[in-house]
Every structure is written in structure tokens, then in C-alpha cells.
């Protein structure tokens, strides 16, 4: 199941309301809907969550409290949300400027407040006891690859870290296929 969080992509809602805490609740609602859709099914199934960037931080938040997530995949995963917000958007005016200079991505005070309130998801790593794959681009200019390496050291269960040497934050070009191959192989092994 592929989805965009509320206010993103073609999902309902306003982008200005998007933030890690809200997206964690959205993920819970998606899991609830999935539970309802498969209720009564006799086929056993397993659930893996894969999130990119802030979506990876959301995955850590949700997996730390929700046993329905049996496998966790972080792609270019953000760990230190407050530092990220300051580093990338500290010079911008909330409710006036745009993230990445994109008009479809207005920077809201709500987003900044939540990023600072979350602070970091590193302390949640010890409660992640499911198999966890962290794939990060070694040339990621948005989220330093060291964040994946650091959080993996604090994980409570099995972690695998894959650094793709020349890959950027969105695994551009051929790196997209390399990232997908890593994820597919890892899932196949589990």
C-alpha cells in the first residue's frame, strides 16, 4: 500500500498542517484501515513500513509504539528533527516563506513547533525491536548519512545499514534502482 500523508501529494488536507506528530497519527489511521480491510482474513500477513526522510522519522515514532509494524525501512531517514528544521529553514519566515522555494510547500509555524517538540527520534531507537533496514545516500546534502549510522547503534533489535556512496537524498538516477534492489533483497531475506 502506497500513500501520501495528509496535505501531501494528492491526499486531502493542507500542507501547512503537516508535521511529524500528525503524520504519525495518519500512519496509525492507515494501519487501522488496513486492519479493518483484512479482518477475518485467514491468510497470515506481515507488515513492513518504509518511509523516506521525515517519513522515516515518522516510522520510528510509530514502530516504537505500534506492534503492527513488523519490519521497518528508513530511506534517507531524518533523526534529529529540531536540528534539521533549524539547519534547513532557520533563515525563513514561518507562515510567509516556502520550504525549498516551492510555493506548494509553505513553511508553517506549526511545522517548526512540532519539529522542535519532537527534537529527535534517536531516543526511540532502543524500543525498535523489529528488523530495521536503514538505507542512506553517502552524498545526501539534506540529512547527513551519519544520522542513520548513529541511530542504528541505539536500536533494540537487528539493524542493517546500507550506505550508497554517491547517492543523494532522493536516490536520483541509477541510485533509485540500487536503493530499491537493497530494499527488495532485505525484505526477501526476511
Short mmCIF file of C-alpha atoms in Angstrom, two decimals:
data_model
loop_
_atom_site.label_atom_id
_atom_site.label_comp_id
_atom_site.label_asym_id
_atom_site.label_seq_id
_atom_site.Cartn_x
_atom_site.Cartn_y
_atom_site.Cartn_z
CA UNK A 1 0.00 0.00 0.00
CA UNK A 2 1.49 3.30 -1.05
CA UNK A 3 0.09 6.53 0.35
CA UNK A 4 0.92 10.18 0.90
CA UNK A 5 0.38 11.75 4.29
CA UNK A 6 -2.45 14.26 4.59
CA UNK A 7 -1.65 17.55 2.90
CA UNK A 8 0.98 15.88 0.69
CA UNK A 9 0.72 14.57 -2.85
CA UNK A 10 -2.92 14.10 -3.76
CA UNK A 11 -4.10 13.40 -0.21
CA UNK A 12 -6.71 15.58 1.42
CA UNK A 13 -5.70 18.23 3.92
CA UNK A 14 -3.43 21.25 3.94
CA UNK A 15 0.34 21.03 3.64
CA UNK A 16 0.63 23.69 6.35
CA UNK A 17 -0.82 21.21 8.86
CA UNK A 18 1.77 18.53 8.09
CA UNK A 19 4.24 17.70 10.84
CA UNK A 20 5.80 14.53 12.32
CA UNK A 21 3.22 14.11 15.10
CA UNK A 22 0.30 14.47 12.70
CA UNK A 23 1.88 12.08 10.21
CA UNK A 24 2.43 9.53 12.99
CA UNK A 25 -1.30 9.71 13.74
CA UNK A 26 -2.04 9.45 9.99
CA UNK A 27 0.07 6.30 9.82
CA UNK A 28 -1.92 4.86 12.72
CA UNK A 29 -5.14 5.60 10.83
CA UNK A 30 -3.77 3.86 7.72
CA UNK A 31 -2.85 0.81 9.81
CA UNK A 32 -6.33 0.82 11.39
CA UNK A 33 -7.93 0.90 7.92
CA UNK A 34 -5.67 -1.91 6.77
CA UNK A 35 -6.63 -3.96 9.83
CA UNK A 36 -10.32 -3.43 9.03
CA UNK A 37 -9.80 -4.38 5.38
CA UNK A 38 -8.16 -7.71 6.22
CA UNK A 39 -10.33 -8.53 9.26
CA UNK A 40 -11.49 -12.10 9.04
CA UNK A 41 -8.83 -12.99 6.50
CA UNK A 42 -7.31 -16.37 7.22
CA UNK A 43 -4.12 -15.61 5.36
CA UNK A 44 -1.26 -14.60 7.62
CA UNK A 45 0.37 -11.39 6.51
CA UNK A 46 3.26 -9.30 7.62
CA UNK A 47 3.59 -5.56 7.56
CA UNK A 48 6.70 -3.61 6.64
CA UNK A 49 6.74 0.18 6.74
CA UNK A 50 9.13 2.12 4.51
CA UNK A 51 9.46 5.86 4.94
CA UNK A 52 11.69 8.46 3.33
CA UNK A 53 13.25 11.47 5.07
CA UNK A 54 10.70 12.81 7.59
CA UNK A 55 8.55 9.77 6.76
CA UNK A 56 11.37 7.64 8.15
CA UNK A 57 11.29 9.61 11.42
CA UNK A 58 7.53 9.05 11.48
CA UNK A 59 8.16 5.32 11.01
CA UNK A 60 10.47 5.27 14.04
CA UNK A 61 7.86 7.13 16.10
CA UNK A 62 5.07 4.73 15.10
CA UNK A 63 7.10 1.50 15.25
CA UNK A 64 8.28 2.38 18.76
CA UNK A 65 4.66 2.12 19.96
CA UNK A 66 2.79 0.01 17.41
CA UNK A 67 3.45 -3.74 17.20
CA UNK A 68 1.67 -4.00 13.84
CA UNK A 69 4.85 -2.78 12.15
CA UNK A 70 6.94 -5.94 11.88
CA UNK A 71 9.72 -4.59 9.64
CA UNK A 72 10.98 -1.01 9.44
CA UNK A 73 12.77 0.60 6.49
CA UNK A 74 14.26 4.08 6.70
CA UNK A 75 15.35 5.72 3.44
CA UNK A 76 17.49 8.83 3.90
CA UNK A 77 15.94 8.93 7.35
CA UNK A 78 15.77 12.09 9.38
CA UNK A 79 16.69 11.55 13.03
CA UNK A 80 17.26 14.98 14.60
CA UNK A 81 14.14 16.89 13.60
CA UNK A 82 14.88 20.09 15.54
CA UNK A 83 18.39 20.34 14.11
CA UNK A 84 17.03 19.69 10.62
CA UNK A 85 14.41 22.43 10.94
CA UNK A 86 17.00 24.92 12.15
CA UNK A 87 19.60 23.93 9.57
CA UNK A 88 17.27 23.98 6.55
CA UNK A 89 14.62 26.54 7.50
CA UNK A 90 16.15 28.68 10.27
CA UNK A 91 16.56 31.70 7.98
CA UNK A 92 12.98 31.51 6.64
CA UNK A 93 9.91 33.29 7.97
CA UNK A 94 7.18 30.87 9.07
CA UNK A 95 3.75 31.44 7.55
CA UNK A 96 5.37 33.68 4.89
CA UNK A 97 8.17 31.72 3.15
CA UNK A 98 8.28 28.39 1.36
CA UNK A 99 10.30 25.24 2.05
CA UNK A 100 12.77 24.60 -0.78
CA UNK A 101 11.41 27.77 -2.51
CA UNK A 102 8.36 25.75 -3.59
CA UNK A 103 5.01 27.60 -3.33
CA UNK A 104 3.26 24.25 -2.79
CA UNK A 105 5.34 23.81 0.41
CA UNK A 106 4.53 26.76 2.69
CA UNK A 107 6.59 26.79 5.89
CA UNK A 108 4.23 26.91 8.85
CA UNK A 109 4.93 27.79 12.45
CA UNK A 110 3.00 24.64 13.34
CA UNK A 111 5.54 22.50 11.45
CA UNK A 112 8.52 24.23 13.09
CA UNK A 113 6.98 23.95 16.57
CA UNK A 114 6.36 20.23 16.11
CA UNK A 115 9.83 19.57 14.68
CA UNK A 116 11.30 21.23 17.77
CA UNK A 117 8.91 19.43 20.14
CA UNK A 118 9.87 16.05 18.68
CA UNK A 119 13.51 17.13 18.80
CA UNK A 120 14.98 13.79 17.79
CA UNK A 121 13.79 10.21 17.37
CA UNK A 122 17.17 8.78 18.42
CA UNK A 123 15.96 8.00 21.95
CA UNK A 124 13.19 5.81 20.47
CA UNK A 125 15.67 3.53 18.70
CA UNK A 126 16.12 1.24 21.69
CA UNK A 127 12.40 0.39 21.55
CA UNK A 128 12.64 -0.69 17.88
CA UNK A 129 12.98 -4.44 18.25
CA UNK A 130 11.84 -5.44 14.76
CA UNK A 131 14.27 -5.94 11.89
CA UNK A 132 15.25 -2.50 10.61
CA UNK A 133 16.93 -1.51 7.35
CA UNK A 134 18.46 1.94 7.02
CA UNK A 135 19.50 2.98 3.50
CA UNK A 136 21.21 6.33 3.14
CA UNK A 137 22.99 8.20 0.38
CA UNK A 138 26.62 8.93 1.18
CA UNK A 139 26.31 12.24 -0.69
CA UNK A 140 22.99 13.25 0.93
CA UNK A 141 23.03 17.08 1.29
CA UNK A 142 19.72 17.16 3.19
CA UNK A 143 20.11 14.60 6.00
CA UNK A 144 23.67 13.56 6.89
CA UNK A 145 24.29 9.82 6.44
CA UNK A 146 25.81 9.76 9.92
CA UNK A 147 22.30 10.07 11.35
CA UNK A 148 21.41 6.60 10.05
CA UNK A 149 24.67 5.17 11.37
CA UNK A 150 24.17 6.73 14.81
CA UNK A 151 20.56 5.67 15.31
CA UNK A 152 21.35 2.12 14.19
CA UNK A 153 23.80 1.82 17.08
CA UNK A 154 20.99 2.55 19.55
CA UNK A 155 18.45 0.14 18.04
CA UNK A 156 16.94 -2.53 20.25
CA UNK A 157 16.88 -5.20 17.54
CA UNK A 158 18.57 -6.27 14.34
CA UNK A 159 19.61 -3.38 12.12
CA UNK A 160 21.24 -3.30 8.72
CA UNK A 161 22.75 -0.09 7.41
CA UNK A 162 23.46 0.37 3.71
CA UNK A 163 25.31 3.48 2.56
CA UNK A 164 25.17 4.14 -1.17
CA UNK A 165 28.38 6.10 -1.69
CA UNK A 166 27.40 8.66 -4.34
CA UNK A 167 23.65 8.75 -3.74
CA UNK A 168 21.84 11.95 -2.86
CA UNK A 169 18.80 12.42 -0.61
CA UNK A 170 16.23 11.19 -3.14
CA UNK A 171 18.40 8.44 -4.66
CA UNK A 172 18.42 10.16 -8.06
CA UNK A 173 19.06 8.41 -11.35
CA UNK A 174 20.59 4.94 -11.19
CA UNK A 175 20.77 5.18 -7.40
CA UNK A 176 16.99 4.73 -7.30
CA UNK A 177 17.31 1.21 -8.69
CA UNK A 178 20.23 0.45 -6.33
CA UNK A 179 18.16 1.56 -3.35
CA UNK A 180 15.15 -0.47 -4.50
CA UNK A 181 17.35 -3.55 -5.00
CA UNK A 182 18.72 -3.21 -1.46
CA UNK A 183 15.20 -2.98 -0.03
CA UNK A 184 13.90 -5.90 -2.11
CA UNK A 185 16.84 -8.12 -1.17
CA UNK A 186 16.50 -7.27 2.50
CA UNK A 187 12.75 -7.94 2.52
CA UNK A 188 13.32 -11.18 0.60
CA UNK A 189 15.74 -12.29 3.30
CA UNK A 190 13.10 -11.74 5.96
#
